mmCIF file with all atom_site columns, N, CA and C in Angstrom:
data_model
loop_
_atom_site.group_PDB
_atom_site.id
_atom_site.type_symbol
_atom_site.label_atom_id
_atom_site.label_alt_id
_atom_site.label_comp_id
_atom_site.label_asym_id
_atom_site.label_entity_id
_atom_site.label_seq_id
_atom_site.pdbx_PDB_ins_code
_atom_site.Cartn_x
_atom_site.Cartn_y
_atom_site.Cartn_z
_atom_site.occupancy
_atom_site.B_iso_or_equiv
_atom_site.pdbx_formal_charge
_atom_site.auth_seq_id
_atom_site.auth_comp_id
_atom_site.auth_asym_id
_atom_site.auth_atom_id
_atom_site.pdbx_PDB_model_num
ATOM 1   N N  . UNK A 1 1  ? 162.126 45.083 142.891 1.00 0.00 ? 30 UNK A N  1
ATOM 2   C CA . UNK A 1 1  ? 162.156 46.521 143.093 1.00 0.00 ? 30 UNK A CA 1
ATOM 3   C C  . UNK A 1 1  ? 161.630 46.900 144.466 1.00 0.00 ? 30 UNK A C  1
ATOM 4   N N  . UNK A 1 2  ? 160.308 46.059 144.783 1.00 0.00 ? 31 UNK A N  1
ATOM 5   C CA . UNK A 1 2  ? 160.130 46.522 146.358 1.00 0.00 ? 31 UNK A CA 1
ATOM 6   C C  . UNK A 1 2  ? 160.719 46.358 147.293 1.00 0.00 ? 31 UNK A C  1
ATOM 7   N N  . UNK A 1 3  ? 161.837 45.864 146.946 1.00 0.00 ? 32 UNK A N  1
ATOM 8   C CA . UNK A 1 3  ? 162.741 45.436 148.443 1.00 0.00 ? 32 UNK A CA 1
ATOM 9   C C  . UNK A 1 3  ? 164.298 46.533 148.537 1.00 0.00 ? 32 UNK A C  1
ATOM 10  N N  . UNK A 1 4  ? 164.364 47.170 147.235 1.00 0.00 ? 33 UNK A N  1
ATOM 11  C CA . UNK A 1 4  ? 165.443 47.484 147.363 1.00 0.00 ? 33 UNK A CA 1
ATOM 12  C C  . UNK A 1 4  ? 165.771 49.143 147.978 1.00 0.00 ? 33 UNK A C  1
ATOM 13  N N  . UNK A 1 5  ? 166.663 49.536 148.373 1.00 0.00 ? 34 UNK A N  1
ATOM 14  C CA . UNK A 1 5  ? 166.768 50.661 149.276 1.00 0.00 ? 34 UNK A CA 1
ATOM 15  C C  . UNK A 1 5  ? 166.273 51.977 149.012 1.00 0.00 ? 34 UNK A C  1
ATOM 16  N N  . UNK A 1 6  ? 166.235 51.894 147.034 1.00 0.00 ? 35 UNK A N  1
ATOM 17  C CA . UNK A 1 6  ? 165.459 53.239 146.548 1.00 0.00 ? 35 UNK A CA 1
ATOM 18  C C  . UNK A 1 6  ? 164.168 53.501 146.322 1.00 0.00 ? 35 UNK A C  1
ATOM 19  N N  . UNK A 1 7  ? 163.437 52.464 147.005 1.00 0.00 ? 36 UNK A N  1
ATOM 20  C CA . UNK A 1 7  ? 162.140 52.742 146.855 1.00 0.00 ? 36 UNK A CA 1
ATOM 21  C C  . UNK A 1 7  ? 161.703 54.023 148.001 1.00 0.00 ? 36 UNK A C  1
ATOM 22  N N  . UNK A 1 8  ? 162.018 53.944 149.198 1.00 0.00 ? 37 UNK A N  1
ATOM 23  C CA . UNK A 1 8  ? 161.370 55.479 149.582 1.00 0.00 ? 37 UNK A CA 1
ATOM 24  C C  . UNK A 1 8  ? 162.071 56.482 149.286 1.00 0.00 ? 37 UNK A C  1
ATOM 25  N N  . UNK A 1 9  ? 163.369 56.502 148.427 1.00 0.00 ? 38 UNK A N  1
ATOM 26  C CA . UNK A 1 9  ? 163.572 57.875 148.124 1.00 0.00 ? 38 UNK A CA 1
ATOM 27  C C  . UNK A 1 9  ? 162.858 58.052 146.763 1.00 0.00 ? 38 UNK A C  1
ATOM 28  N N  . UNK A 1 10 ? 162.499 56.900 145.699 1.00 0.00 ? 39 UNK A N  1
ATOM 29  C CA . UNK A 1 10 ? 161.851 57.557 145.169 1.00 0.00 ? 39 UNK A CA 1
ATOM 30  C C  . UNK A 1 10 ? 160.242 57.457 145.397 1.00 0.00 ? 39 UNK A C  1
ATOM 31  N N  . UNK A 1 11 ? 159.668 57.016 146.144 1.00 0.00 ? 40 UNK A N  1
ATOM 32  C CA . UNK A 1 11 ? 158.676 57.593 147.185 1.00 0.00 ? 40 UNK A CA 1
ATOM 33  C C  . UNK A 1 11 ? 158.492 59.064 147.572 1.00 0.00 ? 40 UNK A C  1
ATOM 34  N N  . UNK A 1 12 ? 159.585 59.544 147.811 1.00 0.00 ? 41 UNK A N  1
ATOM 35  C CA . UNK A 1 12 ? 159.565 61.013 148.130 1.00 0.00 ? 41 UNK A CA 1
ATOM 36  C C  . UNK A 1 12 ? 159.967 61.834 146.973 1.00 0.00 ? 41 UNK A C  1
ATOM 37  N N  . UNK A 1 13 ? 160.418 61.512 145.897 1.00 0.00 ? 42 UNK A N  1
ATOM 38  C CA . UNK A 1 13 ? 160.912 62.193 144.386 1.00 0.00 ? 42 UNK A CA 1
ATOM 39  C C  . UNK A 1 13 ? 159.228 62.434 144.155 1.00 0.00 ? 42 UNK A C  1
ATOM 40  N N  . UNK A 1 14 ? 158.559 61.256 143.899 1.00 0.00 ? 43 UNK A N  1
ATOM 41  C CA . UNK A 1 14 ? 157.168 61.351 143.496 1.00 0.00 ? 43 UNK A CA 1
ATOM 42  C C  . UNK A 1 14 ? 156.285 62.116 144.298 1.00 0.00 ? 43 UNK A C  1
ATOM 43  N N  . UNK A 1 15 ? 156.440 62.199 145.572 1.00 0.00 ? 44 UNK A N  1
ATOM 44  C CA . UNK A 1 15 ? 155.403 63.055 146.520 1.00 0.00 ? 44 UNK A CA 1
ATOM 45  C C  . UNK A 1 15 ? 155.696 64.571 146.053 1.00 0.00 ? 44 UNK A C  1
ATOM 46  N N  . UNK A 1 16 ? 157.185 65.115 145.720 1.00 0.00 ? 45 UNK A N  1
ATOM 47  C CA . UNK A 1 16 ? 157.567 66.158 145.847 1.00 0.00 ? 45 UNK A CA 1
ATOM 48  C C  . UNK A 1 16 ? 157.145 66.446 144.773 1.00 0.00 ? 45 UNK A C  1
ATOM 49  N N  . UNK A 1 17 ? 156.975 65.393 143.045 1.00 0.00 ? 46 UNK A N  1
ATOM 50  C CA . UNK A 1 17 ? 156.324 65.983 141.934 1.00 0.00 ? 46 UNK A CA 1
ATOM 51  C C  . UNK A 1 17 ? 155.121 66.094 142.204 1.00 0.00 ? 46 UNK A C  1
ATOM 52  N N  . UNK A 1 18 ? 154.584 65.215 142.954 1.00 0.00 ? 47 UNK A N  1
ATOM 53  C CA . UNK A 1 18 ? 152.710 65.385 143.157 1.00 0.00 ? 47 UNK A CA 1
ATOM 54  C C  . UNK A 1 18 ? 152.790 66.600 143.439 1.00 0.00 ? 47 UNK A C  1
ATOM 55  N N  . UNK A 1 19 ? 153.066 67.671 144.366 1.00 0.00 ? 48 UNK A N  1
ATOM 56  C CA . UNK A 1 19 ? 153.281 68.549 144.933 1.00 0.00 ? 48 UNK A CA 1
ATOM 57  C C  . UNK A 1 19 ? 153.298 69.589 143.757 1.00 0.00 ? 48 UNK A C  1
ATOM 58  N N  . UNK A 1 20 ? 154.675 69.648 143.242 1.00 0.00 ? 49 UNK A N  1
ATOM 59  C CA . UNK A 1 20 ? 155.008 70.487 142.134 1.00 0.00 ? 49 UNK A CA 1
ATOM 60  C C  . UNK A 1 20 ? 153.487 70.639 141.438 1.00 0.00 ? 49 UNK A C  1
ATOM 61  N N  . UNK A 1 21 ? 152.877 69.474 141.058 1.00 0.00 ? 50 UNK A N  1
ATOM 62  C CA . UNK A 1 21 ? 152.240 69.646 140.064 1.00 0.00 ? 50 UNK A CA 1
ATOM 63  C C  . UNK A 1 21 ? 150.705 69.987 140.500 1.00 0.00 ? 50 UNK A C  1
ATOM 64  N N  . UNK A 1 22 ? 150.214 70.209 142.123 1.00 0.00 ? 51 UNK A N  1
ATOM 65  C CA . UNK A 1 22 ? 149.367 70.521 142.383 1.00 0.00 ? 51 UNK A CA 1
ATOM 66  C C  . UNK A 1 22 ? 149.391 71.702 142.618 1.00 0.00 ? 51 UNK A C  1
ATOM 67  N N  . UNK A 1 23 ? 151.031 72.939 142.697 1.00 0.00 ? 52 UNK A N  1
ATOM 68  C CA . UNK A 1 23 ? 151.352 74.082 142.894 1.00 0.00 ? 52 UNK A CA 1
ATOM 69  C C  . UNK A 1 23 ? 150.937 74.365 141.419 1.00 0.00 ? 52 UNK A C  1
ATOM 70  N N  . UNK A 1 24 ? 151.312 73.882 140.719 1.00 0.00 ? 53 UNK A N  1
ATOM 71  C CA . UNK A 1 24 ? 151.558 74.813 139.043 1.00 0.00 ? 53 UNK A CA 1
ATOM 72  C C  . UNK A 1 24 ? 149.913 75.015 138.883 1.00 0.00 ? 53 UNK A C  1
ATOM 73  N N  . UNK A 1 25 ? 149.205 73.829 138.947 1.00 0.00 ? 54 UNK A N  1
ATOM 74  C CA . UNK A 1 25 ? 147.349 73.991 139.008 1.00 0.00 ? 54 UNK A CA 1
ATOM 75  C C  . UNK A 1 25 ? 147.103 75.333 139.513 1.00 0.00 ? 54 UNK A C  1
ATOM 76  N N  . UNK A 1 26 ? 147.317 75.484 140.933 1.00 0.00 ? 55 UNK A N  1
ATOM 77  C CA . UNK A 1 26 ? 147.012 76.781 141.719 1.00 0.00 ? 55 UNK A CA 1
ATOM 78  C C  . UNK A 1 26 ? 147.194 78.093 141.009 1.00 0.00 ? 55 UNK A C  1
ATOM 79  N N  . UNK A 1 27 ? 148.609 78.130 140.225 1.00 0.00 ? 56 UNK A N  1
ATOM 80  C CA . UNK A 1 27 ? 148.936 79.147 139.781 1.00 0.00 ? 56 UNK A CA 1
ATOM 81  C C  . UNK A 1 27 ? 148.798 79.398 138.241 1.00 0.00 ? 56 UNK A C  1
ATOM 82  N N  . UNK A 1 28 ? 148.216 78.819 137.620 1.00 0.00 ? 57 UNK A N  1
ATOM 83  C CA . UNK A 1 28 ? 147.262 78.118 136.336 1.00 0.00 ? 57 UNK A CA 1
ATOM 84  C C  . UNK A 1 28 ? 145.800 78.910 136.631 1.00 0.00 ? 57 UNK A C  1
ATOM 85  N N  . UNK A 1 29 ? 145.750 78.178 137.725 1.00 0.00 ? 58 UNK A N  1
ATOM 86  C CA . UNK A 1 29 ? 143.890 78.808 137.552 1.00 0.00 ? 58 UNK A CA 1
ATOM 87  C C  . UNK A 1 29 ? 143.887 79.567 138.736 1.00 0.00 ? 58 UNK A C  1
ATOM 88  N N  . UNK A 1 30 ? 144.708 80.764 138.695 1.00 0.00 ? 59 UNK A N  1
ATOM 89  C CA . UNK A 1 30 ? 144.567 81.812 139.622 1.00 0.00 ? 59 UNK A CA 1
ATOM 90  C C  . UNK A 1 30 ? 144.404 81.822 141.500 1.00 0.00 ? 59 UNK A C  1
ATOM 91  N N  . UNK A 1 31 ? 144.364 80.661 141.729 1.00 0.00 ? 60 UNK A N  1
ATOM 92  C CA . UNK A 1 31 ? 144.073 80.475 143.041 1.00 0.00 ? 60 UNK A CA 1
ATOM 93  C C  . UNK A 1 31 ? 145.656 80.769 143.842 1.00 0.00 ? 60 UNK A C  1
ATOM 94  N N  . UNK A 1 32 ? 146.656 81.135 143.603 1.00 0.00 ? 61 UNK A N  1
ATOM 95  C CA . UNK A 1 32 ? 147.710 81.621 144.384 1.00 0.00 ? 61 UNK A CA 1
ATOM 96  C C  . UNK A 1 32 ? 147.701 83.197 143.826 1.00 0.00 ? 61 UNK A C  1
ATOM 97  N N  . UNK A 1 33 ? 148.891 83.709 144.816 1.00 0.00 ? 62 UNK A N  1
ATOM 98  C CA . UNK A 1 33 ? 149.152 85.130 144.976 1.00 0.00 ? 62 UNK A CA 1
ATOM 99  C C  . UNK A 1 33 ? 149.815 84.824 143.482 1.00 0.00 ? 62 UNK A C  1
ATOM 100 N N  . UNK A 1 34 ? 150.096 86.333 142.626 1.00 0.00 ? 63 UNK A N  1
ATOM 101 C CA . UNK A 1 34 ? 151.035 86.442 141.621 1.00 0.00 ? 63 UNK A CA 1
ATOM 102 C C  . UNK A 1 34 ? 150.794 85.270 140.463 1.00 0.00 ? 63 UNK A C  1
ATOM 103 N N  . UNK A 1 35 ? 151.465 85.452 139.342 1.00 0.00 ? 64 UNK A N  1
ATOM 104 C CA . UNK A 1 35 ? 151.256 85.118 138.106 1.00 0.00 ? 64 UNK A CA 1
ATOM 105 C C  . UNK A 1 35 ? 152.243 84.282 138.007 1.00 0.00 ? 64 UNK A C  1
ATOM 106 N N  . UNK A 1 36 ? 153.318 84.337 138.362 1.00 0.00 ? 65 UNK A N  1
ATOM 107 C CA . UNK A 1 36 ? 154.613 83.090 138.230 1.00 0.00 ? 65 UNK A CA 1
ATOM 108 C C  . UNK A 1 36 ? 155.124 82.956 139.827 1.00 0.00 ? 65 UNK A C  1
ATOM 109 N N  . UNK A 1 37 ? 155.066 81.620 139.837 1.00 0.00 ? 66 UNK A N  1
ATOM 110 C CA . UNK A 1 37 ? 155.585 80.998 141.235 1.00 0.00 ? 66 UNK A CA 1
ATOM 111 C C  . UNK A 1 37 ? 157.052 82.216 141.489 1.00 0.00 ? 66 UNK A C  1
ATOM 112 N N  . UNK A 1 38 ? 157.309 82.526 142.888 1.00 0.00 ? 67 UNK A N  1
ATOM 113 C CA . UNK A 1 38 ? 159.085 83.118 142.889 1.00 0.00 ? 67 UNK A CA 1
ATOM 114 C C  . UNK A 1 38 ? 160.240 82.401 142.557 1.00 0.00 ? 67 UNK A C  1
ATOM 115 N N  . UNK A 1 39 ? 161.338 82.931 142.053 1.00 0.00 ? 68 UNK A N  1
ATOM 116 C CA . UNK A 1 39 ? 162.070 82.046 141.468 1.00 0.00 ? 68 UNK A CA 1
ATOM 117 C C  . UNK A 1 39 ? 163.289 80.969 142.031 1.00 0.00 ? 68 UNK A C  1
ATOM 118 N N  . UNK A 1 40 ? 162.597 81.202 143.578 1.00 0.00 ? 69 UNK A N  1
ATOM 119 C CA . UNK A 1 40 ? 163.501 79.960 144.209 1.00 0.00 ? 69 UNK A CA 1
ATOM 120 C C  . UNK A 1 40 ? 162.678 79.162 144.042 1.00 0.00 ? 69 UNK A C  1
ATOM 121 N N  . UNK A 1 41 ? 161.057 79.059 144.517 1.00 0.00 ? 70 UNK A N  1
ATOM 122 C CA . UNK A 1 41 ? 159.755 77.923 144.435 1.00 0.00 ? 70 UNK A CA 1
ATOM 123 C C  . UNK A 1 41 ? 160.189 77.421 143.166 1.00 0.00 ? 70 UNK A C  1
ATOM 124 N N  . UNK A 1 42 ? 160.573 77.955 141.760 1.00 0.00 ? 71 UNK A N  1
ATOM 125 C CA . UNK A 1 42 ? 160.200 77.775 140.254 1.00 0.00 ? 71 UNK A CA 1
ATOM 126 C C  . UNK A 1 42 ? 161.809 76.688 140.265 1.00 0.00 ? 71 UNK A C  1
ATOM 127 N N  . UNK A 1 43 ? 162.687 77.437 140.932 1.00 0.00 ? 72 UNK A N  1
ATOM 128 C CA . UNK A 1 43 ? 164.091 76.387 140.761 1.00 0.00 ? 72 UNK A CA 1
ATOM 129 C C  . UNK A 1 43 ? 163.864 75.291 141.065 1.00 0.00 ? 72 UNK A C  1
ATOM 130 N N  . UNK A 1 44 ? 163.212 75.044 142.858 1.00 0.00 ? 73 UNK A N  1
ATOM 131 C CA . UNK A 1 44 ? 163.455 74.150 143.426 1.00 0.00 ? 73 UNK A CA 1
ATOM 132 C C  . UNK A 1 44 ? 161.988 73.083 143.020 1.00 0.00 ? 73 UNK A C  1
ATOM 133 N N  . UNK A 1 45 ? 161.147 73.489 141.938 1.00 0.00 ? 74 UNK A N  1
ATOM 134 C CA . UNK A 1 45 ? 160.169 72.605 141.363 1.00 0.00 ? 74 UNK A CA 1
ATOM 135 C C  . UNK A 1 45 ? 160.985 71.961 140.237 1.00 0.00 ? 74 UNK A C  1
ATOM 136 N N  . UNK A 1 46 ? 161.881 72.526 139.135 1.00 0.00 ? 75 UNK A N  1
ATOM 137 C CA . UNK A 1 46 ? 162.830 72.304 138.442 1.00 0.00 ? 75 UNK A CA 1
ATOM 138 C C  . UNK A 1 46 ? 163.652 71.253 138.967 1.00 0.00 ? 75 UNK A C  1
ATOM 139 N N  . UNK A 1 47 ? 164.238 71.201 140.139 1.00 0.00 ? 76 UNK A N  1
ATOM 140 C CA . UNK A 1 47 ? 165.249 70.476 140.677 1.00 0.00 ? 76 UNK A CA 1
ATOM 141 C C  . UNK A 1 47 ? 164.503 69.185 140.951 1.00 0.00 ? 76 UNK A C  1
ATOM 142 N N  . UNK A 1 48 ? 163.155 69.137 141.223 1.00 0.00 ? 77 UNK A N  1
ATOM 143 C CA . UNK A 1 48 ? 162.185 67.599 142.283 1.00 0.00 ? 77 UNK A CA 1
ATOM 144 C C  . UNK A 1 48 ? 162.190 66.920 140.710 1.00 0.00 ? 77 UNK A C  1
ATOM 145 N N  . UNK A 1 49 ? 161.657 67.902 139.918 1.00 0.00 ? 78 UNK A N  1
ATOM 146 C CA . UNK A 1 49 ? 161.457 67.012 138.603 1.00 0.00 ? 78 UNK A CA 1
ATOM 147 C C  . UNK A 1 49 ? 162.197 66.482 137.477 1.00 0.00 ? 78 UNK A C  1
ATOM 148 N N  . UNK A 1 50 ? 163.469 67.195 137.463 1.00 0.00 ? 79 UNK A N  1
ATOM 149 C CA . UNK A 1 50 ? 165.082 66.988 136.908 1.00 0.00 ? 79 UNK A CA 1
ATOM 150 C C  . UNK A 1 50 ? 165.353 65.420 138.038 1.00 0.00 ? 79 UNK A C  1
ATOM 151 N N  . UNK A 1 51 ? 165.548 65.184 139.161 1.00 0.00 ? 80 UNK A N  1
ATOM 152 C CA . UNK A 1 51 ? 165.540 64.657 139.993 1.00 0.00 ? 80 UNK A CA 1
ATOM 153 C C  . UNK A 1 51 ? 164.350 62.951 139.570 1.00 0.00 ? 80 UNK A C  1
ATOM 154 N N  . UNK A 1 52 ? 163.168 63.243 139.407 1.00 0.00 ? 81 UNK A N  1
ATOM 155 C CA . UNK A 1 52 ? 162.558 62.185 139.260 1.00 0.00 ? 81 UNK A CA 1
ATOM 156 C C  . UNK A 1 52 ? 162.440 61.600 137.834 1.00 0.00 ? 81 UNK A C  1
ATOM 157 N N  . UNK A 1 53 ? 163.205 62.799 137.245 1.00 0.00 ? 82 UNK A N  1
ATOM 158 C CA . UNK A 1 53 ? 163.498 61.951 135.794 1.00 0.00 ? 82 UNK A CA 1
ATOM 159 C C  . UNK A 1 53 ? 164.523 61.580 135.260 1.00 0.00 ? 82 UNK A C  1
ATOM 160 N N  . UNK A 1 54 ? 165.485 61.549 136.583 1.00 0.00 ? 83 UNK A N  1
ATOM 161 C CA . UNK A 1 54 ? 166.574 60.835 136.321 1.00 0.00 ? 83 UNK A CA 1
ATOM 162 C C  . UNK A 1 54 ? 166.576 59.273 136.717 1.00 0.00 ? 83 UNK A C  1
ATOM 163 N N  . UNK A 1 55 ? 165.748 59.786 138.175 1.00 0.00 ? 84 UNK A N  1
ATOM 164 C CA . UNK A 1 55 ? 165.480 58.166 138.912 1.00 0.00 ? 84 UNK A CA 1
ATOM 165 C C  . UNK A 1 55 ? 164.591 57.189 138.040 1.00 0.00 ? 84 UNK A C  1
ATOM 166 N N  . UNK A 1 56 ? 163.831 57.939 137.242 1.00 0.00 ? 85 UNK A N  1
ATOM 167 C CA . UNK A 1 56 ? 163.230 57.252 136.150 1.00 0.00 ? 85 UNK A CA 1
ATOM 168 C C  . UNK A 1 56 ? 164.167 56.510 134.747 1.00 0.00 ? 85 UNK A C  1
ATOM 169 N N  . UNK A 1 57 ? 164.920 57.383 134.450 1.00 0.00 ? 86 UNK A N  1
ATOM 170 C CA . UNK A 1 57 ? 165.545 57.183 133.767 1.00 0.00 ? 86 UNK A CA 1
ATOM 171 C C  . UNK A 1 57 ? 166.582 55.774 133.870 1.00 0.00 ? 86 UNK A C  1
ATOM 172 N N  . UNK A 1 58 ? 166.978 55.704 134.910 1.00 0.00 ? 87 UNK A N  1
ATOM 173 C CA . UNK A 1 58 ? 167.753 54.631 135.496 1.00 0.00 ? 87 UNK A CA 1
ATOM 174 C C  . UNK A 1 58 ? 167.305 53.083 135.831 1.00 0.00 ? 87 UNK A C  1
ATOM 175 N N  . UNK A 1 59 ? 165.397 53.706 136.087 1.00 0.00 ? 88 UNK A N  1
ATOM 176 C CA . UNK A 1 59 ? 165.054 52.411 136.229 1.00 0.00 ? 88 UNK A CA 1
ATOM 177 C C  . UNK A 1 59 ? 164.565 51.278 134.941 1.00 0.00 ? 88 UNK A C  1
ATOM 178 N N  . UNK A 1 60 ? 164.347 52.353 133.956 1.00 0.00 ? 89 UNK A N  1
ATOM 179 C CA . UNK A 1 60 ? 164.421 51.991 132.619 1.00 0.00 ? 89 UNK A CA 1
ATOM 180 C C  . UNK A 1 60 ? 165.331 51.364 131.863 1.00 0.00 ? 89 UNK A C  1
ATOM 181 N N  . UNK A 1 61 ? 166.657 52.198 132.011 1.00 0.00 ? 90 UNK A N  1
ATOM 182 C CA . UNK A 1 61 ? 167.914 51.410 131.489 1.00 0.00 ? 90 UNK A CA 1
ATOM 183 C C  . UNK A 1 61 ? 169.118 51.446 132.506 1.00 0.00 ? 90 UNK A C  1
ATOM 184 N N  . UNK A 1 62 ? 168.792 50.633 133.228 1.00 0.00 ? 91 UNK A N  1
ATOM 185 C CA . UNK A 1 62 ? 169.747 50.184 134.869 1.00 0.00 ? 91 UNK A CA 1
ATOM 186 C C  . UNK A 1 62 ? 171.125 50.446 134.329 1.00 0.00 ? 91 UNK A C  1
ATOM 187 N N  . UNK A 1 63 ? 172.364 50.296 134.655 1.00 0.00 ? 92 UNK A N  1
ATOM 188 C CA . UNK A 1 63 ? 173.496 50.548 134.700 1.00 0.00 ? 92 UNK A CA 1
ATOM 189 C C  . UNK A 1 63 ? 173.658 48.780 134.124 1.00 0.00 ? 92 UNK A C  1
ATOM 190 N N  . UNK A 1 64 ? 175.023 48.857 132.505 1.00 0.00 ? 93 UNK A N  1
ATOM 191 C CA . UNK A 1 64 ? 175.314 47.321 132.693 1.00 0.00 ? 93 UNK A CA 1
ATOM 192 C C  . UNK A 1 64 ? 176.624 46.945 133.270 1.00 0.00 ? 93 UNK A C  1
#
C-alpha cells in the first residue's frame, strides 16, 4: 500500500476530514460565528467525507 499512487490522495481525503471534523468541534461548542456551518462549507464537508468513505471502502474490498 505504501508504494502505490493513492496514498497521497488519500493523504489529503484524511487531512480534509481532520479538518471537517475540527470545524464541526468549533461549531459544537460555540467557538465559530452562527449555529450551522453555511451551506456551501456544510456541502463541501459532505463531499471530503462521502469521498473518504469511498476510498475506504475500496481499500477494504479492492475490485476482483
Amino acid at each position: 500500500m505504501a508504494d502505490t499512487p493513492e496514498v497521497p490522495i488519500l493523504r489529503n481525503q484524511v487531512l480534509r476530514v481532520q479538518r471537517v471534523y475540527s470545524l464541526t468541534s468549533e461549531y459544537l461548542h460555540s467557538r465559530r460565528a452562527g449555529l450551522v456551518p453555511p451551506p456551501m462549507e456544510l456541502m463541501t464537508w459532505q463531499e471530503d467525507v462521502a469521498a473518504l468513505e469511498t476510498a475506504v471502502q475500496h481499500l477494504i474490498t479492492p475490485p476482483s
